[in-house]
Amino acid sequence: MPDMLVNLYASELSALAKKAGSVSVGVRAALPPEMYLVVEWVREHFSDNWASEVSVAFSRQPIACLIAVENGRLLGFACYDTTARGFFGPTGVSEEARGRGIGLALFSDCLQTMKTLGHAYAFIGDAGPVDFYRSAVGAIEIPASDKGLYQGMLRRPKNNPEHGEI
Ligand SMILES: CC(C)(COP(=O)(O)OP(=O)(O)OC[C@H]1O[C@@H](n2cnc3c(N)ncnc32)[C@H](O)[C@@H]1OP(=O)(O)O)[C@@H](O)C(=O)NCCC(=O)NCCS
């Protein structure tokens, strides 16, 4: 999967913010006491790797993790400046809540925050849904011949959960 680049000064950003504004679910920065809940939720719905990244997002001030909440239920999350400076992600929406604009709202709010913090561009590392990012803000794929930041990353092997492997 490629890394992608987003121009935070592109006109598509205001169109995205307008679209995100009509989403009924609330998006806000996560609070420190919510860390255990959000990390557990991300581990359960996505992966240990992403749960680790969310832990890092919570170690920062302001907390670099936005969450989508409806009636006291966590429906999605997104991090910025976490995997590396200038990176957007990881992000995810629970399966049953997908297709309601929540992913776009989280993406939009993170990009606006990154712009406010002084970034001119955002990177999406190892972007899975490339079309989602392309159509949301005109993100472009970064041509690269290797895995960049993720090259050689340790992962938990399926048959030996106690030791990581490349
Ligand atoms: C990608 C993800 C966050 C999108 O969340 P979502 O809340 O379902 O997305 P939205 O409802 O905001 O989608 C808005 C638009 O994007 C489109 N879209 C959603 N997921 C898409 C995908 N995987 N690929 C292409 N387009 C997608 C929708 O069709 C919709 O288009 P429309 O506005 O023309 O109707 C969600 O599918 C998810 O959690 N996926 C698994 C985790 C993941 O891949 N995260 C990204 C890692 S880089």
PDB file of C-alpha atoms and ligand atoms in Angstrom:
ATOM      1  CA  MET A   1       0.000   0.000   0.000  1.00  0.00           C
ATOM      2  CA  PRO A   2       1.391   3.427  -0.880  1.00  0.00           C
ATOM      3  CA  ASP A   3       2.014   6.466   1.273  1.00  0.00           C
ATOM      4  CA  MET A   4      -0.082   9.443   0.157  1.00  0.00           C
ATOM      5  CA  LEU A   5       0.324  13.213   0.258  1.00  0.00           C
ATOM      6  CA  VAL A   6      -2.379  15.779   1.088  1.00  0.00           C
ATOM      7  CA  ASN A   7      -2.025  19.498   0.380  1.00  0.00           C
ATOM      8  CA  LEU A   8      -3.557  21.201   3.425  1.00  0.00           C
ATOM      9  CA  TYR A   9      -4.013  24.388   1.389  1.00  0.00           C
ATOM     10  CA  ALA A  10      -5.997  22.679  -1.382  1.00  0.00           C
ATOM     11  CA  SER A  11      -9.508  23.999  -2.066  1.00  0.00           C
ATOM     12  CA  GLU A  12     -10.870  20.489  -1.467  1.00  0.00           C
ATOM     13  CA  LEU A  13     -10.235  20.957   2.262  1.00  0.00           C
ATOM     14  CA  SER A  14     -12.975  23.550   2.728  1.00  0.00           C
ATOM     15  CA  ALA A  15     -15.389  21.424   0.698  1.00  0.00           C
ATOM     16  CA  LEU A  16     -14.515  18.475   2.940  1.00  0.00           C
ATOM     17  CA  ALA A  17     -15.026  20.580   6.090  1.00  0.00           C
ATOM     18  CA  LYS A  18     -18.470  21.630   4.810  1.00  0.00           C
ATOM     19  CA  LYS A  19     -19.419  18.009   4.144  1.00  0.00           C
ATOM     20  CA  ALA A  20     -18.049  16.978   7.551  1.00  0.00           C
ATOM     21  CA  GLY A  21     -20.133  19.703   9.205  1.00  0.00           C
ATOM     22  CA  SER A  22     -23.340  17.943   8.206  1.00  0.00           C
ATOM     23  CA  VAL A  23     -22.405  14.674   9.947  1.00  0.00           C
ATOM     24  CA  SER A  24     -24.642  14.069  12.958  1.00  0.00           C
ATOM     25  CA  VAL A  25     -22.026  12.293  15.096  1.00  0.00           C
ATOM     26  CA  GLY A  26     -19.848  14.421  17.407  1.00  0.00           C
ATOM     27  CA  VAL A  27     -16.099  14.476  16.777  1.00  0.00           C
ATOM     28  CA  ARG A  28     -13.765  15.762  19.494  1.00  0.00           C
ATOM     29  CA  ALA A  29     -10.306  15.328  20.985  1.00  0.00           C
ATOM     30  CA  ALA A  30     -10.092  12.320  23.285  1.00  0.00           C
ATOM     31  CA  LEU A  31      -9.632  12.981  27.013  1.00  0.00           C
ATOM     32  CA  PRO A  32      -6.832  11.491  29.147  1.00  0.00           C
ATOM     33  CA  PRO A  33      -9.239   9.403  31.318  1.00  0.00           C
ATOM     34  CA  GLU A  34     -10.580   7.807  28.142  1.00  0.00           C
ATOM     35  CA  MET A  35      -7.209   6.336  27.175  1.00  0.00           C
ATOM     36  CA  TYR A  36      -7.832   2.787  28.457  1.00  0.00           C
ATOM     37  CA  LEU A  37     -11.203   2.660  26.690  1.00  0.00           C
ATOM     38  CA  VAL A  38     -10.017   3.999  23.352  1.00  0.00           C
ATOM     39  CA  VAL A  39      -6.862   1.847  23.287  1.00  0.00           C
ATOM     40  CA  GLU A  40      -8.872  -1.298  24.148  1.00  0.00           C
ATOM     41  CA  TRP A  41     -11.510  -0.429  21.546  1.00  0.00           C
ATOM     42  CA  VAL A  42      -8.897   0.044  18.824  1.00  0.00           C
ATOM     43  CA  ARG A  43      -7.194  -3.239  19.763  1.00  0.00           C
ATOM     44  CA  GLU A  44     -10.508  -5.080  19.664  1.00  0.00           C
ATOM     45  CA  HIS A  45     -11.756  -3.558  16.387  1.00  0.00           C
ATOM     46  CA  PHE A  46      -8.453  -3.167  14.539  1.00  0.00           C
ATOM     47  CA  SER A  47      -5.010  -4.301  15.727  1.00  0.00           C
ATOM     48  CA  ASP A  48      -2.295  -4.249  18.388  1.00  0.00           C
ATOM     49  CA  ASN A  49      -0.200  -2.055  16.109  1.00  0.00           C
ATOM     50  CA  TRP A  50      -2.878   0.603  15.916  1.00  0.00           C
ATOM     51  CA  ALA A  51      -3.569   0.343  19.662  1.00  0.00           C
ATOM     52  CA  SER A  52       0.147   1.086  20.208  1.00  0.00           C
ATOM     53  CA  GLU A  53      -0.060   4.141  17.990  1.00  0.00           C
ATOM     54  CA  VAL A  54      -3.135   5.385  19.849  1.00  0.00           C
ATOM     55  CA  SER A  55      -1.214   5.034  23.133  1.00  0.00           C
ATOM     56  CA  VAL A  56       1.458   7.310  21.693  1.00  0.00           C
ATOM     57  CA  ALA A  57      -1.202   9.816  20.600  1.00  0.00           C
ATOM     58  CA  PHE A  58      -2.455   9.915  24.209  1.00  0.00           C
ATOM     59  CA  SER A  59       1.065  10.592  25.502  1.00  0.00           C
ATOM     60  CA  ARG A  60       1.043  13.983  23.797  1.00  0.00           C
ATOM     61  CA  GLN A  61      -0.481  17.296  24.845  1.00  0.00           C
ATOM     62  CA  PRO A  62      -2.807  18.151  23.236  1.00  0.00           C
ATOM     63  CA  ILE A  63      -3.813  14.521  22.775  1.00  0.00           C
ATOM     64  CA  ALA A  64      -3.314  13.744  19.094  1.00  0.00           C
ATOM     65  CA  CYS A  65      -6.345  11.468  18.822  1.00  0.00           C
ATOM     66  CA  LEU A  66      -9.848  12.534  17.800  1.00  0.00           C
ATOM     67  CA  ILE A  67     -12.832  10.330  18.513  1.00  0.00           C
ATOM     68  CA  ALA A  68     -16.372  10.077  17.139  1.00  0.00           C
ATOM     69  CA  VAL A  69     -18.993   9.571  19.850  1.00  0.00           C
ATOM     70  CA  GLU A  70     -22.741   9.023  19.648  1.00  0.00           C
ATOM     71  CA  ASN A  71     -24.959   8.543  22.714  1.00  0.00           C
ATOM     72  CA  GLY A  72     -21.930   7.669  24.824  1.00  0.00           C
ATOM     73  CA  ARG A  73     -20.667   5.083  22.333  1.00  0.00           C
ATOM     74  CA  LEU A  74     -17.307   5.247  20.632  1.00  0.00           C
ATOM     75  CA  LEU A  75     -17.749   4.828  16.866  1.00  0.00           C
ATOM     76  CA  GLY A  76     -14.398   5.861  15.432  1.00  0.00           C
ATOM     77  CA  PHE A  77     -10.994   7.408  15.994  1.00  0.00           C
ATOM     78  CA  ALA A  78      -8.217   9.148  14.095  1.00  0.00           C
ATOM     79  CA  CYS A  79      -4.673  10.179  15.065  1.00  0.00           C
ATOM     80  CA  TYR A  80      -2.291  12.743  13.655  1.00  0.00           C
ATOM     81  CA  ASP A  81       1.439  13.480  14.155  1.00  0.00           C
ATOM     82  CA  THR A  82       1.702  10.072  15.826  1.00  0.00           C
ATOM     83  CA  THR A  83       3.297   7.422  13.600  1.00  0.00           C
ATOM     84  CA  ALA A  84       5.701  10.159  12.491  1.00  0.00           C
ATOM     85  CA  ARG A  85       5.537  13.948  12.416  1.00  0.00           C
ATOM     86  CA  GLY A  86       3.210  15.093   9.663  1.00  0.00           C
ATOM     87  CA  PHE A  87       1.437  11.741   9.417  1.00  0.00           C
ATOM     88  CA  PHE A  88      -2.343  11.341   9.484  1.00  0.00           C
ATOM     89  CA  GLY A  89      -3.559   8.035  10.938  1.00  0.00           C
ATOM     90  CA  PRO A  90      -4.232   5.447  11.985  1.00  0.00           C
ATOM     91  CA  THR A  91      -7.989   5.888  11.650  1.00  0.00           C
ATOM     92  CA  GLY A  92     -10.964   3.595  11.774  1.00  0.00           C
ATOM     93  CA  VAL A  93     -14.746   3.491  12.147  1.00  0.00           C
ATOM     94  CA  SER A  94     -16.606   0.518  13.647  1.00  0.00           C
ATOM     95  CA  GLU A  95     -18.070  -1.668  10.919  1.00  0.00           C
ATOM     96  CA  GLU A  96     -21.700  -1.005  11.832  1.00  0.00           C
ATOM     97  CA  ALA A  97     -21.187   2.784  11.728  1.00  0.00           C
ATOM     98  CA  ARG A  98     -19.488   2.969   8.328  1.00  0.00           C
ATOM     99  CA  GLY A  99     -21.011   4.890   5.441  1.00  0.00           C
ATOM    100  CA  ARG A 100     -22.418   7.709   7.623  1.00  0.00           C
ATOM    101  CA  GLY A 101     -19.662  10.232   6.930  1.00  0.00           C
ATOM    102  CA  ILE A 102     -17.833   9.581  10.226  1.00  0.00           C
ATOM    103  CA  GLY A 103     -14.543   8.638   8.553  1.00  0.00           C
ATOM    104  CA  LEU A 104     -14.652  11.844   6.527  1.00  0.00           C
ATOM    105  CA  ALA A 105     -15.484  13.962   9.593  1.00  0.00           C
ATOM    106  CA  LEU A 106     -12.539  12.510  11.564  1.00  0.00           C
ATOM    107  CA  PHE A 107     -10.236  12.984   8.572  1.00  0.00           C
ATOM    108  CA  SER A 108     -11.388  16.569   8.026  1.00  0.00           C
ATOM    109  CA  ASP A 109     -10.973  17.588  11.687  1.00  0.00           C
ATOM    110  CA  CYS A 110      -7.494  16.030  11.887  1.00  0.00           C
ATOM    111  CA  LEU A 111      -6.372  17.840   8.727  1.00  0.00           C
ATOM    112  CA  GLN A 112      -7.698  21.168  10.026  1.00  0.00           C
ATOM    113  CA  THR A 113      -5.861  20.594  13.327  1.00  0.00           C
ATOM    114  CA  MET A 114      -2.634  19.749  11.521  1.00  0.00           C
ATOM    115  CA  LYS A 115      -2.956  22.898   9.418  1.00  0.00           C
ATOM    116  CA  THR A 116      -3.492  24.980  12.560  1.00  0.00           C
ATOM    117  CA  LEU A 117      -0.372  23.392  14.067  1.00  0.00           C
ATOM    118  CA  GLY A 118       1.641  24.671  11.115  1.00  0.00           C
ATOM    119  CA  HIS A 119       1.734  21.796   8.667  1.00  0.00           C
ATOM    120  CA  ALA A 120       1.393  22.573   4.957  1.00  0.00           C
ATOM    121  CA  TYR A 121       1.091  18.925   3.897  1.00  0.00           C
ATOM    122  CA  ALA A 122      -0.012  15.713   5.574  1.00  0.00           C
ATOM    123  CA  PHE A 123       1.199  12.207   4.794  1.00  0.00           C
ATOM    124  CA  ILE A 124      -0.999   9.140   4.959  1.00  0.00           C
ATOM    125  CA  GLY A 125       1.287   6.224   5.767  1.00  0.00           C
ATOM    126  CA  ASP A 126       0.606   2.871   4.131  1.00  0.00           C
ATOM    127  CA  ALA A 127      -2.800   4.119   2.970  1.00  0.00           C
ATOM    128  CA  GLY A 128      -5.329   1.289   2.677  1.00  0.00           C
ATOM    129  CA  PRO A 129      -8.428   2.911   1.119  1.00  0.00           C
ATOM    130  CA  VAL A 130      -6.542   4.961  -1.473  1.00  0.00           C
ATOM    131  CA  ASP A 131      -9.751   5.958  -3.294  1.00  0.00           C
ATOM    132  CA  PHE A 132     -11.271   7.268  -0.071  1.00  0.00           C
ATOM    133  CA  TYR A 133      -8.366   9.696   0.405  1.00  0.00           C
ATOM    134  CA  ARG A 134      -8.159  10.582  -3.288  1.00  0.00           C
ATOM    135  CA  SER A 135     -11.805  11.512  -3.571  1.00  0.00           C
ATOM    136  CA  ALA A 136     -12.014  13.222  -0.153  1.00  0.00           C
ATOM    137  CA  VAL A 137      -9.175  15.743  -0.675  1.00  0.00           C
ATOM    138  CA  GLY A 138      -7.351  14.882  -3.891  1.00  0.00           C
ATOM    139  CA  ALA A 139      -4.589  13.016  -2.020  1.00  0.00           C
ATOM    140  CA  ILE A 140      -1.917  11.668  -4.341  1.00  0.00           C
ATOM    141  CA  GLU A 141       0.179   8.536  -4.097  1.00  0.00           C
ATOM    142  CA  ILE A 142       3.855   9.091  -3.301  1.00  0.00           C
ATOM    143  CA  PRO A 143       5.932   7.031  -5.722  1.00  0.00           C
ATOM    144  CA  ALA A 144       8.371   4.999  -3.631  1.00  0.00           C
ATOM    145  CA  SER A 145      10.014   1.665  -4.232  1.00  0.00           C
ATOM    146  CA  ASP A 146      10.032   0.400  -0.637  1.00  0.00           C
ATOM    147  CA  LYS A 147       7.931   0.488   2.534  1.00  0.00           C
ATOM    148  CA  GLY A 148       9.632   3.632   3.858  1.00  0.00           C
ATOM    149  CA  LEU A 149       8.993   4.114   7.567  1.00  0.00           C
ATOM    150  CA  TYR A 150       7.459   0.641   7.889  1.00  0.00           C
ATOM    151  CA  GLN A 151      10.410  -1.201   6.320  1.00  0.00           C
ATOM    152  CA  GLY A 152      11.470  -3.968   8.719  1.00  0.00           C
ATOM    153  CA  MET A 153       8.744  -3.248  11.287  1.00  0.00           C
ATOM    154  CA  LEU A 154       8.321  -5.968  13.935  1.00  0.00           C
ATOM    155  CA  ARG A 155       4.978  -7.732  13.875  1.00  0.00           C
ATOM    156  CA  ARG A 156       3.521 -10.342  16.195  1.00  0.00           C
ATOM    157  CA  PRO A 157       3.786 -13.743  14.466  1.00  0.00           C
ATOM    158  CA  LYS A 158       0.551 -15.732  14.424  1.00  0.00           C
ATOM    159  CA  ASN A 159       2.179 -18.942  15.745  1.00  0.00           C
ATOM    160  CA  ASN A 160       4.287 -17.334  18.512  1.00  0.00           C
ATOM    161  CA  PRO A 161       2.496 -14.444  20.160  1.00  0.00           C
ATOM    162  CA  GLU A 162       5.319 -13.696  22.597  1.00  0.00           C
ATOM    163  CA  HIS A 163       7.939 -12.587  20.123  1.00  0.00           C
ATOM    164  CA  GLY A 164       7.779 -10.029  17.348  1.00  0.00           C
ATOM    165  CA  GLU A 165       9.210 -10.709  13.912  1.00  0.00           C
ATOM    166  CA  ILE A 166       9.885  -8.694  10.813  1.00  0.00           C
TER     167      ILE A 166
HETATM  168  C1  LIG B   1     -11.878   4.042   5.711  1.00  0.00           C
HETATM  169  C2  LIG B   1     -12.943   4.271   6.799  1.00  0.00           C
HETATM  170  C3  LIG B   1     -12.295   5.001   7.986  1.00  0.00           C
HETATM  171  C4  LIG B   1     -14.063   5.130   6.205  1.00  0.00           C
HETATM  172  O1  LIG B   1     -14.988   5.416   7.233  1.00  0.00           O
HETATM  173  P1  LIG B   1     -16.536   5.670   6.917  1.00  0.00           P
HETATM  174  O2  LIG B   1     -17.119   6.333   8.091  1.00  0.00           O
HETATM  175  O3  LIG B   1     -17.187   4.424   6.455  1.00  0.00           O
HETATM  176  O4  LIG B   1     -16.421   6.645   5.671  1.00  0.00           O
HETATM  177  P2  LIG B   1     -17.485   7.748   5.246  1.00  0.00           P
HETATM  178  O5  LIG B   1     -18.873   7.297   5.575  1.00  0.00           O
HETATM  179  O6  LIG B   1     -17.054   9.048   5.810  1.00  0.00           O
HETATM  180  O7  LIG B   1     -17.275   7.726   3.668  1.00  0.00           O
HETATM  181  C5  LIG B   1     -17.405   8.855   2.945  1.00  0.00           C
HETATM  182  C6  LIG B   1     -17.189   8.552   1.484  1.00  0.00           C
HETATM  183  O8  LIG B   1     -16.029   7.744   1.267  1.00  0.00           O
HETATM  184  C7  LIG B   1     -16.375   6.545   0.575  1.00  0.00           C
HETATM  185  N1  LIG B   1     -15.609   5.439   1.146  1.00  0.00           N
HETATM  186  C8  LIG B   1     -15.727   4.938   2.387  1.00  0.00           C
HETATM  187  N2  LIG B   1     -14.847   3.927   2.575  1.00  0.00           N
HETATM  188  C9  LIG B   1     -14.164   3.808   1.416  1.00  0.00           C
HETATM  189  C10 LIG B   1     -13.130   2.932   0.987  1.00  0.00           C
HETATM  190  N3  LIG B   1     -12.639   1.974   1.788  1.00  0.00           N
HETATM  191  N4  LIG B   1     -12.665   3.099  -0.290  1.00  0.00           N
HETATM  192  C11 LIG B   1     -13.161   4.056  -1.097  1.00  0.00           C
HETATM  193  N5  LIG B   1     -14.162   4.919  -0.751  1.00  0.00           N
HETATM  194  C12 LIG B   1     -14.650   4.774   0.497  1.00  0.00           C
HETATM  195  C13 LIG B   1     -17.849   6.379   0.835  1.00  0.00           C
HETATM  196  O9  LIG B   1     -18.442   5.625  -0.195  1.00  0.00           O
HETATM  197  C14 LIG B   1     -18.336   7.797   0.861  1.00  0.00           C
HETATM  198  O10 LIG B   1     -18.471   8.287  -0.457  1.00  0.00           O
HETATM  199  P3  LIG B   1     -19.635   9.346  -0.818  1.00  0.00           P
HETATM  200  O11 LIG B   1     -19.411  10.552   0.051  1.00  0.00           O
HETATM  201  O12 LIG B   1     -19.414   9.596  -2.266  1.00  0.00           O
HETATM  202  O13 LIG B   1     -20.891   8.641  -0.503  1.00  0.00           O
HETATM  203  C15 LIG B   1     -13.592   2.934   7.279  1.00  0.00           C
HETATM  204  O14 LIG B   1     -14.045   2.229   6.139  1.00  0.00           O
HETATM  205  C16 LIG B   1     -12.655   2.026   8.073  1.00  0.00           C
HETATM  206  O15 LIG B   1     -12.595   2.116   9.298  1.00  0.00           O
HETATM  207  N6  LIG B   1     -11.936   1.120   7.387  1.00  0.00           N
HETATM  208  C17 LIG B   1     -11.044   0.148   8.056  1.00  0.00           C
HETATM  209  C18 LIG B   1      -9.819   0.825   8.606  1.00  0.00           C
HETATM  210  C19 LIG B   1      -9.011   1.541   7.545  1.00  0.00           C
HETATM  211  O16 LIG B   1      -8.801   1.046   6.432  1.00  0.00           O
HETATM  212  N7  LIG B   1      -8.498   2.729   7.908  1.00  0.00           N
HETATM  213  C20 LIG B   1      -7.655   3.541   7.046  1.00  0.00           C
HETATM  214  C21 LIG B   1      -6.215   3.185   7.232  1.00  0.00           C
HETATM  215  S1  LIG B   1      -5.128   4.210   6.262  1.00  0.00           S
END
